[in-house]
Tab-separated table of C-alpha atoms in Angstrom:
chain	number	residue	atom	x	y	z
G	29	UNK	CA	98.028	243.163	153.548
G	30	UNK	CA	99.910	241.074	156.012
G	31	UNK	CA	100.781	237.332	154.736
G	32	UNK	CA	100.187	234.744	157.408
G	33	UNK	CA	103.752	234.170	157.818
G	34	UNK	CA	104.074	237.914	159.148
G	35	UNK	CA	100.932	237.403	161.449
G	36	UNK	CA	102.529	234.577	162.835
G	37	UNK	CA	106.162	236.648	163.289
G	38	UNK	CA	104.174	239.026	164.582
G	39	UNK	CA	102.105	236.946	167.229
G	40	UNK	CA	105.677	235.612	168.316
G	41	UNK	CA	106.715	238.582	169.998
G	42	UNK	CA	103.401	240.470	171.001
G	43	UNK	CA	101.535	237.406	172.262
G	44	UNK	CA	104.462	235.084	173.898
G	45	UNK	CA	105.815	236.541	177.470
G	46	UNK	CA	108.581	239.179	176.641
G	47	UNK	CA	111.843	237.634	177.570
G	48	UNK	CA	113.581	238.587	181.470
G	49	UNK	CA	116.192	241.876	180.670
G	50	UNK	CA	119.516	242.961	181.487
G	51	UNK	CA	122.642	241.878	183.168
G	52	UNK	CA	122.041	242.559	186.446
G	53	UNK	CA	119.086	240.438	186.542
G	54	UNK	CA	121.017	237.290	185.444
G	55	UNK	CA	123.798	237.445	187.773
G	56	UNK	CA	121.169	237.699	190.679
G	57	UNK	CA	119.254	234.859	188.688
G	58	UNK	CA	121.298	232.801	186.844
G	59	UNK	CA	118.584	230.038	186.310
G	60	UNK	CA	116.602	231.820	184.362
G	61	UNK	CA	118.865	230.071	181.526
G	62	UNK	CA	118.944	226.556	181.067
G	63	UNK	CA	121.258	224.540	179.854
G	64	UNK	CA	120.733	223.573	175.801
G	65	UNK	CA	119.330	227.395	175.660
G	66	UNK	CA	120.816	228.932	172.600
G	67	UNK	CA	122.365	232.245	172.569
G	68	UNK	CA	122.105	234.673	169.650
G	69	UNK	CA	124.603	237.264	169.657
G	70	UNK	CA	125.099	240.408	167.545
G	71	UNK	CA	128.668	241.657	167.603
G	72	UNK	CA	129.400	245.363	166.733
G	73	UNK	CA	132.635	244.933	165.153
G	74	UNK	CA	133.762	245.020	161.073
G	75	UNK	CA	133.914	241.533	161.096
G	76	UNK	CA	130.555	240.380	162.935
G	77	UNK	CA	128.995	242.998	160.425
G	78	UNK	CA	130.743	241.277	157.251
G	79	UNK	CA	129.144	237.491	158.775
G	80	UNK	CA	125.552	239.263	158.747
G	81	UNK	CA	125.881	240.571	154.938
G	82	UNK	CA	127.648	237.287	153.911
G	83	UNK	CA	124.895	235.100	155.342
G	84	UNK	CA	122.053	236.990	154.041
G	85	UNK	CA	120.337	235.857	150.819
G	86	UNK	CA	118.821	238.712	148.404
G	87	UNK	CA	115.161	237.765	149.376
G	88	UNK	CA	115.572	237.766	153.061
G	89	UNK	CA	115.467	240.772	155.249
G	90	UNK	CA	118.697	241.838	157.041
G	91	UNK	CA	120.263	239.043	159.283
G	92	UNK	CA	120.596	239.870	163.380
G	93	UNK	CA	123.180	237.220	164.299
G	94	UNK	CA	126.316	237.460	163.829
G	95	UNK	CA	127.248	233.959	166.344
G	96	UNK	CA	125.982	231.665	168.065
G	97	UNK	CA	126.517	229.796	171.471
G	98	UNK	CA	124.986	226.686	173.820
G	99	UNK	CA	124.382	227.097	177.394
G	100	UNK	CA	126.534	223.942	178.604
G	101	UNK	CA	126.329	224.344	182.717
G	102	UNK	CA	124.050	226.649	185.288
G	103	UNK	CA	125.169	227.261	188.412
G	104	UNK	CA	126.332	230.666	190.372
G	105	UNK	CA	127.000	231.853	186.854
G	106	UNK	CA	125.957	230.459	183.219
G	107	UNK	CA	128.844	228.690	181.479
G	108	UNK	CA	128.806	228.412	177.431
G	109	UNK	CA	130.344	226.496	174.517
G	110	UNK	CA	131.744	229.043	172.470
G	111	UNK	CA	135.061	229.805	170.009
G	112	UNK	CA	137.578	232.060	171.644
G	113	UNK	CA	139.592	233.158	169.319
G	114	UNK	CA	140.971	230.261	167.816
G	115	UNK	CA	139.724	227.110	169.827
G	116	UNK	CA	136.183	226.241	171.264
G	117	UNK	CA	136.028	226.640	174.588
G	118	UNK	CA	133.516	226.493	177.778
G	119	UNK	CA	133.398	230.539	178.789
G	120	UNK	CA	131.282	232.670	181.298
G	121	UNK	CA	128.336	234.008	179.046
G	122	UNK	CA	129.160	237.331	181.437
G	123	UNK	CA	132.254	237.667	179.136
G	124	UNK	CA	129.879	239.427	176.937
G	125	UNK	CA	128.868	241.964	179.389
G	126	UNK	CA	131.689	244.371	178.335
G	127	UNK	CA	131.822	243.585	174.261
G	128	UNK	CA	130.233	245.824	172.227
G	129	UNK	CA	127.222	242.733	171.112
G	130	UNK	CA	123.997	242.446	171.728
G	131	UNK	CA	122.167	239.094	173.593
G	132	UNK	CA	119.165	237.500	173.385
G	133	UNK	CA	118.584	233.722	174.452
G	134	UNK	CA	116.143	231.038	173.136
G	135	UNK	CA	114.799	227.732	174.444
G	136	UNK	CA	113.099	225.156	172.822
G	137	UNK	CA	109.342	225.295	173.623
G	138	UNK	CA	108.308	223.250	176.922
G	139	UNK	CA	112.054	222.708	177.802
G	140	UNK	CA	113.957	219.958	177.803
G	141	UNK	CA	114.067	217.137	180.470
G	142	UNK	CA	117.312	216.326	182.559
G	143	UNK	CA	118.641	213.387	179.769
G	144	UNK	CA	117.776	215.775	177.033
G	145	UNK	CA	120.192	218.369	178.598
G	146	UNK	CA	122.564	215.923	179.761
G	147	UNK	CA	122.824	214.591	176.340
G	148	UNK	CA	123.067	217.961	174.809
G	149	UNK	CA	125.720	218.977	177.455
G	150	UNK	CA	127.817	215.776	176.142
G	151	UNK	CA	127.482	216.532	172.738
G	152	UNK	CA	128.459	219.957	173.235
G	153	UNK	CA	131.392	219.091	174.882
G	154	UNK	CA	132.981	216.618	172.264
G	155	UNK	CA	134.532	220.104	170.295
G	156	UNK	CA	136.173	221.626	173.436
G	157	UNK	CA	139.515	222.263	172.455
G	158	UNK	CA	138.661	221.932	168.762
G	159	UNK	CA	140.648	224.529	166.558
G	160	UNK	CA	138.328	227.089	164.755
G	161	UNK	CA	136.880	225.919	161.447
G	162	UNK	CA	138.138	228.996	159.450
G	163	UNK	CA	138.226	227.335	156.164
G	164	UNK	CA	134.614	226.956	156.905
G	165	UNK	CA	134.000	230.452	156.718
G	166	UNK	CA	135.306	230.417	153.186
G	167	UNK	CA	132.617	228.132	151.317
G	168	UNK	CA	130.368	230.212	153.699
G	169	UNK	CA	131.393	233.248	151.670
G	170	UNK	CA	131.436	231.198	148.483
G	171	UNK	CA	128.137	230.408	148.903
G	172	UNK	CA	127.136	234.377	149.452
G	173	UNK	CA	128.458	234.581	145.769
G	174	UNK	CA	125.749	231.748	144.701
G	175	UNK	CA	122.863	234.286	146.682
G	176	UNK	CA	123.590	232.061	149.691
G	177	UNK	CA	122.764	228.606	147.552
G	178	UNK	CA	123.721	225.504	149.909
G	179	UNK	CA	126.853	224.395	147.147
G	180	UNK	CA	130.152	224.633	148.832
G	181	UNK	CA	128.609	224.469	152.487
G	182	UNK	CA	127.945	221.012	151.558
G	183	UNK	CA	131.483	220.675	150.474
G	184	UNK	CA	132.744	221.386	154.296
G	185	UNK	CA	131.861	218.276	156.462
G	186	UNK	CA	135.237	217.837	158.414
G	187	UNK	CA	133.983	217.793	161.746
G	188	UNK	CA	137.625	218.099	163.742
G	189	UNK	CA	137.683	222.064	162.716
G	190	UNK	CA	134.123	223.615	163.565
G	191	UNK	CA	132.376	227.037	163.847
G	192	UNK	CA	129.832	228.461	165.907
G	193	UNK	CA	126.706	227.822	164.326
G	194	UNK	CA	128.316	223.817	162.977
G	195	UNK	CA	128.760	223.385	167.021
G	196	UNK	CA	125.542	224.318	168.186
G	197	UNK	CA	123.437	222.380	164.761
G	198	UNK	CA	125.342	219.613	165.584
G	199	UNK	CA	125.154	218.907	168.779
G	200	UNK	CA	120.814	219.486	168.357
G	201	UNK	CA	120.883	217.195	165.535
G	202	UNK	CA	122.927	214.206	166.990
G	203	UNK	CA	121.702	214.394	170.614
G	204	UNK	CA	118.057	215.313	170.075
G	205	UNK	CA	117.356	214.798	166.027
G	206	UNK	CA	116.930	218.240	165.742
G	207	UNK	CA	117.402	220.242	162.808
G	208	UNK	CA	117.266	223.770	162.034
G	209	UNK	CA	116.168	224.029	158.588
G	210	UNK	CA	118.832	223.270	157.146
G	211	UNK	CA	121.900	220.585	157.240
G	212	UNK	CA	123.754	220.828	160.234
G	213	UNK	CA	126.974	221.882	158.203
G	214	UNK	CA	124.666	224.785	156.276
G	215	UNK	CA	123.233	226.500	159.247
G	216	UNK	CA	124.628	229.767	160.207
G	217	UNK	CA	123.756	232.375	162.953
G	218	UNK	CA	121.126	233.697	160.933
G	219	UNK	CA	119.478	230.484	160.498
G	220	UNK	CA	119.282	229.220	163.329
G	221	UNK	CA	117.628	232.395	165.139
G	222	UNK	CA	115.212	232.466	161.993
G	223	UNK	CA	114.677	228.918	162.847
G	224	UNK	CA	113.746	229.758	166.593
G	225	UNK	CA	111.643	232.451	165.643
G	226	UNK	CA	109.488	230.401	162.950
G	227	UNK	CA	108.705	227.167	165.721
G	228	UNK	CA	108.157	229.658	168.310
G	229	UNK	CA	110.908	229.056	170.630
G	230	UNK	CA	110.396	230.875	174.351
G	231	UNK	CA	112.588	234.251	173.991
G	232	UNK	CA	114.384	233.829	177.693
G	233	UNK	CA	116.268	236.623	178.388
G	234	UNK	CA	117.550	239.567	176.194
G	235	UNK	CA	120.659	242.168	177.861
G	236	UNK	CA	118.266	245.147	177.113
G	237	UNK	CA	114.580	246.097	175.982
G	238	UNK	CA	116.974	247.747	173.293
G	239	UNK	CA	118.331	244.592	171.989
G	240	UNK	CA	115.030	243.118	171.961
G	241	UNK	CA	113.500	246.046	170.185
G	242	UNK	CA	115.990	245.814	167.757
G	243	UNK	CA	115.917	242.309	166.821
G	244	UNK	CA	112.080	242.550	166.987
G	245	UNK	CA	111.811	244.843	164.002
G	246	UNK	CA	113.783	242.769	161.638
G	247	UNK	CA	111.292	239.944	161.930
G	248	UNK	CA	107.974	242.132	162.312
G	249	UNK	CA	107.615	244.740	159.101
């Protein structure tokens, strides 16, 4: 039988509106992202694949994100906070188009307002030009060895070297109070698109039913 927590995974995607789909769509309607939309991404490469076993726990099912980004600016195209190789930077979110990763975007239920996004925006903004937080990565993979146990996560609170996932929890948590279950300096891909999923964030757009699908039937078993 069902527990109540997979009824309500379940009602998530069968009874919300199924998100907009595909590329093509978004670059003739680039506001159908927001800004302070997050974007979950699944990479295909070796590494992406070693984040999503190193951020899985043994009693949760397998992760789908491998990164995360914030929408910062909408306009003819959608513009995101994101790391590039070694620095965070403000990118096209169409960079994507021709990676080998999967997309599918969140927003926080009933929007935000203008200030909300504004704030967000500014937030966002303070780690442009930050170098990556690789060292970060390392007490990430520490705490894999502790069956993902928040120990030497909590260690890693230098905020001049960040990550994905420290970008986006931070900027939520200082410009709207907002927390992902977790400490801002804990949360990973993972947890934050577990998080969306459990408060019922609107799914906004997805690159392909596929994607969708796919990231679907790790949540609904």
């Amino acid at each position: 039988m069902a527990s109540g927590a997979e009824n309500e995974r379940a009602d998530y995607w069968h009874e919300m509106p199924a998100p907009r789909l595909g590329w093509e769509l978004l670059w003739r309607q680039p506001h159908t992202i927001e800004v302070g939309d997050i974007v979950h991404v699944q990479g295909g490469s070796l590494y992406s694949r070693a984040i999503r076993w190193m951020t899985r726990a043994s009693t949760e099912a397998p992760s789908w994100a491998s990164h995360t980004a914030l929408v910062l600016q909408v306009a003819d195209s959608v513009t995101v906070i994101d790391t590039v190789r070694m620095r965070v930077r403000a990118r096209p979110l169409r960079a994507y188009r021709f990676l080998p990763s999967k997309l599918l975007v969140s927003r926080v239920p009933g929007g935000l307002s203008a200030r909300q996004k504004a704030s967000l925006a500014e937030k966002a903004r303070d780690y442009e030009g930050r170098l990556y937080g690789v060292f970060k990565l390392l007490s990430h993979a520490l705490d894999r060895l502790l069956d993902n146990r928040y120990f030497f996560r909590r260690l890693a609170r230098t905020d001049d070297y960040p990550i994905c996932s420290w970008m986006v929890a931070y900027a939520y948590q200082r410009s709207l109070g907002l927390l992902f279950g977790c400490p801002p300096n804990a949360a990973q891909p993972d947890d934050i698109l577990d998080y969306c999923v459990a408060s019922h964030w609107t799914r906004v757009w997805a690159d392909s039913a596929q994607t969708l699908a796919e990231c679907q039937s790790v949540y609904v078993r």
